Amino acid sequence: MLFKTDFRGSYAILFVELEIGETIVAEPGAMVSMEGDIEVNTSTGGIFKALKRAFLGGEHFFLNKYISHSKSKISFAPLLPGDIEVIDIKNGFFLQSTSYLASQETISIDTKFGGFKTFFSGEGFFLLKLSGYGKAAISAFGGIYHKELEPGETITVDTGHIVGFDETVKYSVRTFGGIKSTLFGGEGLVVDLVGPGRVYIQTRNSPAFINWIRNLLPRDTASK
């Protein structure tokens, strides 16, 4: 199985070349094009895991499996404009719930709650946990870059800019600058990440962007 990403940075698209018998799993609605004899199956990946993805992580209940019966090619793209990174999964990787695009079938997907403080910010911080071994394609809103944390090295990131991080990275979610800053300062939650491991960060904040668009929409001025 060969992964290739074009148009990196802004409007990235993922191309996957499949040999006979190979399977790629992807987010529903992410498929752009297919070439060759490819069978498409829709599954939950496990009822309990699917329920957690849907009701906790805001993800789709089902996942699509694409099984190749010939030498084939398939492409995927995320909903939001931005970058795609193909990473190696070894043991465990935590991923922001909106950043999953596709993965090899050797990787299982579950949902993990980020912390009770998320209820007070209105942002939410639910993580998908990718387990197993293989390659996964993750997407970002805007550009994506990663930092390798050394043991004990710390970085603090706004939760809206987190894409994902290795399971070896310890993390804790907190308000930024106290409750007053959270309510009036335009900042919400941050996550403190402590190495060792990889951390992936996106250059744009999708919750903030959605709120900005919402504020531009005309308000209902109909007379009472």
PDB file of C-alpha atoms in Angstrom:
ATOM      1  CA  MET A   1       0.000   0.000   0.000  1.00  0.00           C
ATOM      2  CA  LEU A   2       1.460   3.341  -1.091  1.00  0.00           C
ATOM      3  CA  PHE A   3       0.382   6.716   0.314  1.00  0.00           C
ATOM      4  CA  LYS A   4       0.989   9.944  -1.603  1.00  0.00           C
ATOM      5  CA  THR A   5      -0.225  13.459  -0.777  1.00  0.00           C
ATOM      6  CA  ASP A   6      -0.557  16.259  -3.323  1.00  0.00           C
ATOM      7  CA  PHE A   7      -1.319  19.988  -2.940  1.00  0.00           C
ATOM      8  CA  ARG A   8       0.174  20.032   0.541  1.00  0.00           C
ATOM      9  CA  GLY A   9      -0.471  23.019   2.781  1.00  0.00           C
ATOM     10  CA  SER A  10      -3.862  24.364   1.739  1.00  0.00           C
ATOM     11  CA  TYR A  11      -6.077  21.934  -0.168  1.00  0.00           C
ATOM     12  CA  ALA A  12      -4.286  18.627   0.248  1.00  0.00           C
ATOM     13  CA  ILE A  13      -5.552  15.378  -1.250  1.00  0.00           C
ATOM     14  CA  LEU A  14      -4.442  11.843  -0.366  1.00  0.00           C
ATOM     15  CA  PHE A  15      -3.841   9.173  -3.024  1.00  0.00           C
ATOM     16  CA  VAL A  16      -3.568   5.532  -1.941  1.00  0.00           C
ATOM     17  CA  GLU A  17      -2.363   2.800  -4.302  1.00  0.00           C
ATOM     18  CA  LEU A  18      -3.692  -0.644  -3.370  1.00  0.00           C
ATOM     19  CA  GLU A  19      -2.488  -4.076  -4.338  1.00  0.00           C
ATOM     20  CA  ILE A  20      -4.918  -6.997  -4.691  1.00  0.00           C
ATOM     21  CA  GLY A  21      -6.474  -7.848  -1.322  1.00  0.00           C
ATOM     22  CA  GLU A  22      -5.403  -4.687   0.475  1.00  0.00           C
ATOM     23  CA  THR A  23      -7.919  -2.643   2.501  1.00  0.00           C
ATOM     24  CA  ILE A  24      -8.028   1.014   3.506  1.00  0.00           C
ATOM     25  CA  VAL A  25     -10.475   2.383   6.109  1.00  0.00           C
ATOM     26  CA  ALA A  26     -11.714   5.979   5.807  1.00  0.00           C
ATOM     27  CA  GLU A  27     -14.097   8.551   7.206  1.00  0.00           C
ATOM     28  CA  PRO A  28     -17.489   8.489   5.385  1.00  0.00           C
ATOM     29  CA  GLY A  29     -17.713  11.215   2.763  1.00  0.00           C
ATOM     30  CA  ALA A  30     -13.935  11.526   2.415  1.00  0.00           C
ATOM     31  CA  MET A  31     -13.611   9.543  -0.831  1.00  0.00           C
ATOM     32  CA  VAL A  32     -12.907  11.703  -3.900  1.00  0.00           C
ATOM     33  CA  SER A  33     -12.203   9.169  -6.678  1.00  0.00           C
ATOM     34  CA  MET A  34     -11.564   5.462  -7.322  1.00  0.00           C
ATOM     35  CA  GLU A  35      -9.780   3.587 -10.094  1.00  0.00           C
ATOM     36  CA  GLY A  36      -9.882  -0.188 -10.415  1.00  0.00           C
ATOM     37  CA  ASP A  37     -12.014  -2.939  -8.882  1.00  0.00           C
ATOM     38  CA  ILE A  38     -12.720  -1.730  -5.340  1.00  0.00           C
ATOM     39  CA  GLU A  39     -15.390  -3.165  -3.049  1.00  0.00           C
ATOM     40  CA  VAL A  40     -16.878  -0.736  -0.502  1.00  0.00           C
ATOM     41  CA  ASN A  41     -18.171  -2.031   2.826  1.00  0.00           C
ATOM     42  CA  THR A  42     -19.634   0.079   5.627  1.00  0.00           C
ATOM     43  CA  SER A  43     -19.113  -1.078   9.204  1.00  0.00           C
ATOM     44  CA  THR A  44     -19.115   0.231  12.751  1.00  0.00           C
ATOM     45  CA  GLY A  45     -15.708  -1.113  13.724  1.00  0.00           C
ATOM     46  CA  GLY A  46     -17.438  -2.366  16.861  1.00  0.00           C
ATOM     47  CA  ILE A  47     -20.785  -1.120  18.194  1.00  0.00           C
ATOM     48  CA  PHE A  48     -19.464   0.248  21.500  1.00  0.00           C
ATOM     49  CA  LYS A  49     -16.563   2.054  19.828  1.00  0.00           C
ATOM     50  CA  ALA A  50     -18.910   3.436  17.164  1.00  0.00           C
ATOM     51  CA  LEU A  51     -21.311   4.769  19.798  1.00  0.00           C
ATOM     52  CA  LYS A  52     -18.465   6.544  21.592  1.00  0.00           C
ATOM     53  CA  ARG A  53     -17.178   8.009  18.312  1.00  0.00           C
ATOM     54  CA  ALA A  54     -20.621   9.313  17.413  1.00  0.00           C
ATOM     55  CA  PHE A  55     -21.926  10.581  20.756  1.00  0.00           C
ATOM     56  CA  LEU A  56     -18.697  11.625  22.479  1.00  0.00           C
ATOM     57  CA  GLY A  57     -16.309  12.468  19.680  1.00  0.00           C
ATOM     58  CA  GLY A  58     -18.825  13.888  17.199  1.00  0.00           C
ATOM     59  CA  GLU A  59     -17.594  11.471  14.536  1.00  0.00           C
ATOM     60  CA  HIS A  60     -19.598   9.331  12.131  1.00  0.00           C
ATOM     61  CA  PHE A  61     -21.134   6.147  13.539  1.00  0.00           C
ATOM     62  CA  PHE A  62     -19.924   4.136  10.528  1.00  0.00           C
ATOM     63  CA  LEU A  63     -16.586   3.813   8.767  1.00  0.00           C
ATOM     64  CA  ASN A  64     -16.061   2.823   5.136  1.00  0.00           C
ATOM     65  CA  LYS A  65     -13.758  -0.044   4.160  1.00  0.00           C
ATOM     66  CA  TYR A  66     -12.362  -0.085   0.622  1.00  0.00           C
ATOM     67  CA  ILE A  67     -11.146  -3.554  -0.433  1.00  0.00           C
ATOM     68  CA  SER A  68      -9.123  -3.840  -3.624  1.00  0.00           C
ATOM     69  CA  HIS A  69      -9.761  -6.758  -6.008  1.00  0.00           C
ATOM     70  CA  SER A  70      -7.255  -5.464  -8.551  1.00  0.00           C
ATOM     71  CA  LYS A  71      -4.367  -3.068  -8.574  1.00  0.00           C
ATOM     72  CA  SER A  72      -6.293   0.073  -7.684  1.00  0.00           C
ATOM     73  CA  LYS A  73      -6.033   3.716  -6.747  1.00  0.00           C
ATOM     74  CA  ILE A  74      -8.266   5.747  -4.462  1.00  0.00           C
ATOM     75  CA  SER A  75      -8.158   9.337  -3.245  1.00  0.00           C
ATOM     76  CA  PHE A  76      -9.472  11.045  -0.106  1.00  0.00           C
ATOM     77  CA  ALA A  77      -9.825  14.636   1.052  1.00  0.00           C
ATOM     78  CA  PRO A  78     -10.990  16.178   4.362  1.00  0.00           C
ATOM     79  CA  LEU A  79     -13.972  18.475   4.763  1.00  0.00           C
ATOM     80  CA  LEU A  80     -11.990  21.545   5.843  1.00  0.00           C
ATOM     81  CA  PRO A  81      -9.254  23.196   3.741  1.00  0.00           C
ATOM     82  CA  GLY A  82      -5.822  22.308   5.023  1.00  0.00           C
ATOM     83  CA  ASP A  83      -2.984  19.839   5.105  1.00  0.00           C
ATOM     84  CA  ILE A  84      -2.725  16.039   5.289  1.00  0.00           C
ATOM     85  CA  GLU A  85       0.065  14.167   7.041  1.00  0.00           C
ATOM     86  CA  VAL A  86       0.695  10.418   6.726  1.00  0.00           C
ATOM     87  CA  ILE A  87       2.115   9.073   9.985  1.00  0.00           C
ATOM     88  CA  ASP A  88       3.284   5.726  11.331  1.00  0.00           C
ATOM     89  CA  ILE A  89       1.223   4.391  14.227  1.00  0.00           C
ATOM     90  CA  LYS A  90       3.197   2.334  16.712  1.00  0.00           C
ATOM     91  CA  ASN A  91       1.146   1.231  19.721  1.00  0.00           C
ATOM     92  CA  GLY A  92      -1.045   4.303  20.474  1.00  0.00           C
ATOM     93  CA  PHE A  93      -1.734   7.777  19.111  1.00  0.00           C
ATOM     94  CA  PHE A  94      -4.296  10.353  20.309  1.00  0.00           C
ATOM     95  CA  LEU A  95      -6.019  12.368  17.582  1.00  0.00           C
ATOM     96  CA  GLN A  96      -8.356  15.359  17.733  1.00  0.00           C
ATOM     97  CA  SER A  97     -11.769  14.006  16.753  1.00  0.00           C
ATOM     98  CA  THR A  98     -12.048  16.124  13.581  1.00  0.00           C
ATOM     99  CA  SER A  99      -8.630  15.119  12.215  1.00  0.00           C
ATOM    100  CA  TYR A 100      -9.110  11.462  11.250  1.00  0.00           C
ATOM    101  CA  LEU A 101      -9.088  10.823   7.492  1.00  0.00           C
ATOM    102  CA  ALA A 102      -7.998   7.247   6.709  1.00  0.00           C
ATOM    103  CA  SER A 103      -5.874   4.370   7.975  1.00  0.00           C
ATOM    104  CA  GLN A 104      -4.798   0.816   7.301  1.00  0.00           C
ATOM    105  CA  GLU A 105      -7.153  -1.826   8.676  1.00  0.00           C
ATOM    106  CA  THR A 106      -4.481  -2.932  11.171  1.00  0.00           C
ATOM    107  CA  ILE A 107      -5.316   0.204  13.191  1.00  0.00           C
ATOM    108  CA  SER A 108      -8.321   0.299  15.547  1.00  0.00           C
ATOM    109  CA  ILE A 109     -10.165   3.511  16.461  1.00  0.00           C
ATOM    110  CA  ASP A 110     -11.620   4.330  19.864  1.00  0.00           C
ATOM    111  CA  THR A 111     -12.663   7.524  21.706  1.00  0.00           C
ATOM    112  CA  LYS A 112     -11.144   9.066  24.825  1.00  0.00           C
ATOM    113  CA  PHE A 113     -12.555  11.945  26.890  1.00  0.00           C
ATOM    114  CA  GLY A 114     -10.114  14.846  27.309  1.00  0.00           C
ATOM    115  CA  GLY A 115     -11.173  16.058  30.757  1.00  0.00           C
ATOM    116  CA  PHE A 116     -14.076  17.517  32.713  1.00  0.00           C
ATOM    117  CA  LYS A 117     -12.859  21.105  32.333  1.00  0.00           C
ATOM    118  CA  THR A 118     -13.924  20.944  28.700  1.00  0.00           C
ATOM    119  CA  PHE A 119     -17.577  21.267  29.716  1.00  0.00           C
ATOM    120  CA  PHE A 120     -17.011  24.834  30.926  1.00  0.00           C
ATOM    121  CA  SER A 121     -15.368  26.181  27.779  1.00  0.00           C
ATOM    122  CA  GLY A 122     -17.955  25.198  25.190  1.00  0.00           C
ATOM    123  CA  GLU A 123     -15.119  23.896  22.983  1.00  0.00           C
ATOM    124  CA  GLY A 124     -14.965  20.236  23.837  1.00  0.00           C
ATOM    125  CA  PHE A 125     -11.794  18.162  23.762  1.00  0.00           C
ATOM    126  CA  PHE A 126     -12.524  14.594  22.767  1.00  0.00           C
ATOM    127  CA  LEU A 127      -9.759  12.471  21.361  1.00  0.00           C
ATOM    128  CA  LEU A 128      -9.745   9.481  19.065  1.00  0.00           C
ATOM    129  CA  LYS A 129      -7.278   6.799  20.071  1.00  0.00           C
ATOM    130  CA  LEU A 130      -5.583   4.994  17.192  1.00  0.00           C
ATOM    131  CA  SER A 131      -4.077   1.678  18.303  1.00  0.00           C
ATOM    132  CA  GLY A 132      -2.049  -0.968  16.525  1.00  0.00           C
ATOM    133  CA  TYR A 133       0.563  -0.717  13.807  1.00  0.00           C
ATOM    134  CA  GLY A 134       0.415   0.804  10.346  1.00  0.00           C
ATOM    135  CA  LYS A 135      -0.070   4.088   8.546  1.00  0.00           C
ATOM    136  CA  ALA A 136      -2.773   6.665   9.150  1.00  0.00           C
ATOM    137  CA  ALA A 137      -3.618   9.863   7.272  1.00  0.00           C
ATOM    138  CA  ILE A 138      -4.504  12.766   9.544  1.00  0.00           C
ATOM    139  CA  SER A 139      -5.833  16.132   8.403  1.00  0.00           C
ATOM    140  CA  ALA A 140      -5.592  19.679   9.704  1.00  0.00           C
ATOM    141  CA  PHE A 141      -7.387  22.983   9.324  1.00  0.00           C
ATOM    142  CA  GLY A 142      -4.626  25.069   7.728  1.00  0.00           C
ATOM    143  CA  GLY A 143      -1.028  23.900   7.683  1.00  0.00           C
ATOM    144  CA  ILE A 144       0.277  21.109   9.886  1.00  0.00           C
ATOM    145  CA  TYR A 145       3.638  20.770  11.576  1.00  0.00           C
ATOM    146  CA  HIS A 146       5.029  18.466  14.221  1.00  0.00           C
ATOM    147  CA  LYS A 147       7.435  18.728  17.105  1.00  0.00           C
ATOM    148  CA  GLU A 148       9.427  15.926  18.691  1.00  0.00           C
ATOM    149  CA  LEU A 149       9.358  16.347  22.452  1.00  0.00           C
ATOM    150  CA  GLU A 150      12.318  15.045  24.440  1.00  0.00           C
ATOM    151  CA  PRO A 151      11.667  13.313  27.791  1.00  0.00           C
ATOM    152  CA  GLY A 152      10.373  15.968  30.198  1.00  0.00           C
ATOM    153  CA  GLU A 153      10.143  18.665  27.508  1.00  0.00           C
ATOM    154  CA  THR A 154       6.855  20.619  27.647  1.00  0.00           C
ATOM    155  CA  ILE A 155       4.791  22.549  25.122  1.00  0.00           C
ATOM    156  CA  THR A 156       1.457  24.306  25.721  1.00  0.00           C
ATOM    157  CA  VAL A 157      -1.020  24.399  22.823  1.00  0.00           C
ATOM    158  CA  ASP A 158      -4.522  25.833  22.439  1.00  0.00           C
ATOM    159  CA  THR A 159      -6.902  22.875  22.198  1.00  0.00           C
ATOM    160  CA  GLY A 160      -8.271  24.279  18.921  1.00  0.00           C
ATOM    161  CA  HIS A 161      -4.808  23.902  17.362  1.00  0.00           C
ATOM    162  CA  ILE A 162      -4.086  20.338  18.485  1.00  0.00           C
ATOM    163  CA  VAL A 163      -4.100  17.661  15.788  1.00  0.00           C
ATOM    164  CA  GLY A 164      -2.631  14.706  17.693  1.00  0.00           C
ATOM    165  CA  PHE A 165       0.174  13.264  19.784  1.00  0.00           C
ATOM    166  CA  ASP A 166       1.774   9.958  20.715  1.00  0.00           C
ATOM    167  CA  GLU A 167       0.373   7.991  23.643  1.00  0.00           C
ATOM    168  CA  THR A 168       3.768   8.368  25.317  1.00  0.00           C
ATOM    169  CA  VAL A 169       3.082  12.113  25.686  1.00  0.00           C
ATOM    170  CA  LYS A 170       1.435  13.052  28.983  1.00  0.00           C
ATOM    171  CA  TYR A 171      -1.228  15.747  28.736  1.00  0.00           C
ATOM    172  CA  SER A 172      -3.476  17.859  30.949  1.00  0.00           C
ATOM    173  CA  VAL A 173      -6.197  20.319  29.933  1.00  0.00           C
ATOM    174  CA  ARG A 174      -6.659  23.625  31.746  1.00  0.00           C
ATOM    175  CA  THR A 175      -8.151  27.076  31.309  1.00  0.00           C
ATOM    176  CA  PHE A 176      -5.838  29.723  29.918  1.00  0.00           C
ATOM    177  CA  GLY A 177      -5.043  32.539  32.365  1.00  0.00           C
ATOM    178  CA  GLY A 178      -7.929  31.756  34.699  1.00  0.00           C
ATOM    179  CA  ILE A 179     -11.694  31.930  34.347  1.00  0.00           C
ATOM    180  CA  LYS A 180     -11.752  35.702  33.627  1.00  0.00           C
ATOM    181  CA  SER A 181      -9.453  35.286  30.639  1.00  0.00           C
ATOM    182  CA  THR A 182     -11.507  32.314  29.465  1.00  0.00           C
ATOM    183  CA  LEU A 183     -14.772  34.273  29.568  1.00  0.00           C
ATOM    184  CA  PHE A 184     -13.620  37.719  28.431  1.00  0.00           C
ATOM    185  CA  GLY A 185     -10.131  37.428  26.942  1.00  0.00           C
ATOM    186  CA  GLY A 186     -10.955  35.479  23.818  1.00  0.00           C
ATOM    187  CA  GLU A 187      -8.983  32.439  25.007  1.00  0.00           C
ATOM    188  CA  GLY A 188     -10.383  29.079  26.094  1.00  0.00           C
ATOM    189  CA  LEU A 189      -8.601  25.876  26.961  1.00  0.00           C
ATOM    190  CA  VAL A 190      -4.995  24.888  26.505  1.00  0.00           C
ATOM    191  CA  VAL A 191      -3.346  21.513  26.823  1.00  0.00           C
ATOM    192  CA  ASP A 192       0.061  21.027  28.454  1.00  0.00           C
ATOM    193  CA  LEU A 193       1.991  18.254  26.695  1.00  0.00           C
ATOM    194  CA  VAL A 194       5.048  16.602  28.241  1.00  0.00           C
ATOM    195  CA  GLY A 195       7.408  14.386  26.225  1.00  0.00           C
ATOM    196  CA  PRO A 196       8.683  12.089  25.017  1.00  0.00           C
ATOM    197  CA  GLY A 197       6.832  11.777  21.733  1.00  0.00           C
ATOM    198  CA  ARG A 198       5.466  13.481  18.651  1.00  0.00           C
ATOM    199  CA  VAL A 199       3.026  16.388  18.778  1.00  0.00           C
ATOM    200  CA  TYR A 200       1.143  17.572  15.653  1.00  0.00           C
ATOM    201  CA  ILE A 201      -0.240  21.129  15.522  1.00  0.00           C
ATOM    202  CA  GLN A 202      -2.462  22.900  12.986  1.00  0.00           C
ATOM    203  CA  THR A 203      -1.951  26.552  12.066  1.00  0.00           C
ATOM    204  CA  ARG A 204      -5.657  27.463  12.174  1.00  0.00           C
ATOM    205  CA  ASN A 205      -8.315  27.029  14.854  1.00  0.00           C
ATOM    206  CA  SER A 206     -11.551  25.538  13.481  1.00  0.00           C
ATOM    207  CA  PRO A 207     -13.815  26.318  16.514  1.00  0.00           C
ATOM    208  CA  ALA A 208     -12.651  29.954  16.461  1.00  0.00           C
ATOM    209  CA  PHE A 209     -13.221  30.124  12.692  1.00  0.00           C
ATOM    210  CA  ILE A 210     -16.747  28.730  13.033  1.00  0.00           C
ATOM    211  CA  ASN A 211     -17.545  31.276  15.756  1.00  0.00           C
ATOM    212  CA  TRP A 212     -16.189  34.076  13.557  1.00  0.00           C
ATOM    213  CA  ILE A 213     -18.469  33.039  10.687  1.00  0.00           C
ATOM    214  CA  ARG A 214     -21.414  32.749  13.071  1.00  0.00           C
ATOM    215  CA  ASN A 215     -20.851  36.332  14.228  1.00  0.00           C
ATOM    216  CA  LEU A 216     -20.971  37.546  10.600  1.00  0.00           C
ATOM    217  CA  LEU A 217     -24.362  36.005   9.923  1.00  0.00           C
ATOM    218  CA  PRO A 218     -27.262  38.494   9.898  1.00  0.00           C
ATOM    219  CA  ARG A 219     -29.296  38.391  13.052  1.00  0.00           C
ATOM    220  CA  ASP A 220     -33.070  38.034  13.101  1.00  0.00           C
ATOM    221  CA  THR A 221     -34.417  41.576  13.022  1.00  0.00           C
ATOM    222  CA  ALA A 222     -38.043  40.635  12.584  1.00  0.00           C
ATOM    223  CA  SER A 223     -40.440  42.778  14.586  1.00  0.00           C
ATOM    224  CA  LYS A 224     -41.890  41.328  17.740  1.00  0.00           C
TER     225      LYS A 224
END
